Amino acid sequence: MGDEDTRQRIRQEVCDTYVAALAGLAEGPDAQLRAELLSAWLVGVGILRSVVGTPALAEAAAADLAPHVAAVATGLLGRPMSG
């Protein structure tokens, strides 16, 4: 991300959509920070799953991932996530 304009546009898109939606689901203090942490974790999972192709993540079905994603989301957002 060497181009500052591109980085700014991507950050605005990510923050105004995905992170904002997660922050709206968060309960308690530091909602923005916890939403950004969850977003970072999800991006990392996506990169390992699709780009890097780590064996366990690449081979896992969405149903296998769902309870783990829900557990992390619940922990970070401070409320249960429905499946």
PDB file of C-alpha atoms in Angstrom:
ATOM      1  CA  MET A   1       0.000   0.000   0.000  1.00  0.00           C
ATOM      2  CA  GLY A   2       2.535   2.545  -1.114  1.00  0.00           C
ATOM      3  CA  ASP A   3      -0.013   4.932  -2.602  1.00  0.00           C
ATOM      4  CA  GLU A   4      -1.424   7.138   0.150  1.00  0.00           C
ATOM      5  CA  ASP A   5      -4.586   7.975  -1.786  1.00  0.00           C
ATOM      6  CA  THR A   6      -5.373   4.304  -2.318  1.00  0.00           C
ATOM      7  CA  ARG A   7      -4.688   3.498   1.341  1.00  0.00           C
ATOM      8  CA  GLN A   8      -7.002   6.321   2.463  1.00  0.00           C
ATOM      9  CA  ARG A   9      -9.822   5.146   0.173  1.00  0.00           C
ATOM     10  CA  ILE A  10      -9.522   1.549   1.348  1.00  0.00           C
ATOM     11  CA  ARG A  11      -9.421   2.622   4.997  1.00  0.00           C
ATOM     12  CA  GLN A  12     -12.489   4.811   4.545  1.00  0.00           C
ATOM     13  CA  GLU A  13     -14.409   2.003   2.819  1.00  0.00           C
ATOM     14  CA  VAL A  14     -13.465  -0.560   5.462  1.00  0.00           C
ATOM     15  CA  CYS A  15     -14.120   1.738   8.410  1.00  0.00           C
ATOM     16  CA  ASP A  16     -17.342   3.245   7.057  1.00  0.00           C
ATOM     17  CA  THR A  17     -18.878  -0.113   6.245  1.00  0.00           C
ATOM     18  CA  TYR A  18     -17.538  -3.248   7.923  1.00  0.00           C
ATOM     19  CA  VAL A  19     -15.967  -1.817  11.058  1.00  0.00           C
ATOM     20  CA  ALA A  20     -18.873   0.581  11.617  1.00  0.00           C
ATOM     21  CA  ALA A  21     -21.358  -2.297  11.352  1.00  0.00           C
ATOM     22  CA  LEU A  22     -19.398  -4.343  13.892  1.00  0.00           C
ATOM     23  CA  ALA A  23     -19.028  -1.354  16.213  1.00  0.00           C
ATOM     24  CA  GLY A  24     -22.802  -0.985  16.109  1.00  0.00           C
ATOM     25  CA  LEU A  25     -23.110  -4.552  17.391  1.00  0.00           C
ATOM     26  CA  ALA A  26     -20.581  -4.081  20.186  1.00  0.00           C
ATOM     27  CA  GLU A  27     -21.703  -3.523  23.742  1.00  0.00           C
ATOM     28  CA  GLY A  28     -19.777  -1.660  26.413  1.00  0.00           C
ATOM     29  CA  PRO A  29     -16.694   0.533  26.293  1.00  0.00           C
ATOM     30  CA  ASP A  30     -14.094   0.493  23.515  1.00  0.00           C
ATOM     31  CA  ALA A  31     -16.601  -0.658  20.880  1.00  0.00           C
ATOM     32  CA  GLN A  32     -14.556   0.850  18.046  1.00  0.00           C
ATOM     33  CA  LEU A  33     -11.332  -0.814  19.165  1.00  0.00           C
ATOM     34  CA  ARG A  34     -13.027  -4.191  19.602  1.00  0.00           C
ATOM     35  CA  ALA A  35     -14.699  -3.859  16.188  1.00  0.00           C
ATOM     36  CA  GLU A  36     -11.329  -3.138  14.586  1.00  0.00           C
ATOM     37  CA  LEU A  37      -9.766  -6.108  16.392  1.00  0.00           C
ATOM     38  CA  LEU A  38     -12.503  -8.411  15.131  1.00  0.00           C
ATOM     39  CA  SER A  39     -12.131  -6.994  11.616  1.00  0.00           C
ATOM     40  CA  ALA A  40      -8.368  -7.563  11.704  1.00  0.00           C
ATOM     41  CA  TRP A  41      -8.871 -11.142  12.896  1.00  0.00           C
ATOM     42  CA  LEU A  42     -11.429 -11.845  10.158  1.00  0.00           C
ATOM     43  CA  VAL A  43      -9.146 -10.397   7.471  1.00  0.00           C
ATOM     44  CA  GLY A  44      -6.306 -12.553   8.771  1.00  0.00           C
ATOM     45  CA  VAL A  45      -8.496 -15.656   8.670  1.00  0.00           C
ATOM     46  CA  GLY A  46      -9.513 -14.794   5.122  1.00  0.00           C
ATOM     47  CA  ILE A  47      -5.918 -14.321   4.003  1.00  0.00           C
ATOM     48  CA  LEU A  48      -4.748 -17.573   5.571  1.00  0.00           C
ATOM     49  CA  ARG A  49      -7.754 -19.409   4.173  1.00  0.00           C
ATOM     50  CA  SER A  50      -7.747 -18.127   0.589  1.00  0.00           C
ATOM     51  CA  VAL A  51      -4.389 -16.529  -0.235  1.00  0.00           C
ATOM     52  CA  VAL A  52      -1.911 -18.521   1.844  1.00  0.00           C
ATOM     53  CA  GLY A  53      -4.014 -21.680   1.851  1.00  0.00           C
ATOM     54  CA  THR A  54      -3.063 -23.016   5.253  1.00  0.00           C
ATOM     55  CA  PRO A  55      -4.321 -26.614   5.343  1.00  0.00           C
ATOM     56  CA  ALA A  56      -6.833 -26.566   8.206  1.00  0.00           C
ATOM     57  CA  LEU A  57      -8.441 -23.254   7.230  1.00  0.00           C
ATOM     58  CA  ALA A  58      -8.437 -23.910   3.481  1.00  0.00           C
ATOM     59  CA  GLU A  59     -10.071 -27.304   3.915  1.00  0.00           C
ATOM     60  CA  ALA A  60     -12.613 -26.295   6.557  1.00  0.00           C
ATOM     61  CA  ALA A  61     -16.233 -25.854   5.581  1.00  0.00           C
ATOM     62  CA  ALA A  62     -18.028 -22.687   6.614  1.00  0.00           C
ATOM     63  CA  ALA A  63     -20.034 -24.768   9.108  1.00  0.00           C
ATOM     64  CA  ASP A  64     -16.769 -25.872  10.743  1.00  0.00           C
ATOM     65  CA  LEU A  65     -15.602 -22.281  11.111  1.00  0.00           C
ATOM     66  CA  ALA A  66     -18.910 -20.783  12.265  1.00  0.00           C
ATOM     67  CA  PRO A  67     -18.795 -21.765  15.960  1.00  0.00           C
ATOM     68  CA  HIS A  68     -15.230 -20.495  16.320  1.00  0.00           C
ATOM     69  CA  VAL A  69     -15.979 -17.240  14.532  1.00  0.00           C
ATOM     70  CA  ALA A  70     -19.070 -16.789  16.716  1.00  0.00           C
ATOM     71  CA  ALA A  71     -17.030 -17.423  19.884  1.00  0.00           C
ATOM     72  CA  VAL A  72     -14.428 -14.810  18.954  1.00  0.00           C
ATOM     73  CA  ALA A  73     -17.100 -12.325  17.851  1.00  0.00           C
ATOM     74  CA  THR A  74     -19.002 -12.865  21.096  1.00  0.00           C
ATOM     75  CA  GLY A  75     -15.865 -12.297  23.119  1.00  0.00           C
ATOM     76  CA  LEU A  76     -14.888  -9.130  21.296  1.00  0.00           C
ATOM     77  CA  LEU A  77     -18.328  -7.613  20.823  1.00  0.00           C
ATOM     78  CA  GLY A  78     -19.571  -8.468  24.297  1.00  0.00           C
ATOM     79  CA  ARG A  79     -22.777 -10.104  23.131  1.00  0.00           C
ATOM     80  CA  PRO A  80     -23.797 -13.472  21.723  1.00  0.00           C
ATOM     81  CA  MET A  81     -23.741 -13.803  17.966  1.00  0.00           C
ATOM     82  CA  SER A  82     -26.512 -15.811  16.365  1.00  0.00           C
ATOM     83  CA  GLY A  83     -25.606 -18.458  13.790  1.00  0.00           C
TER      84      GLY A  83
END
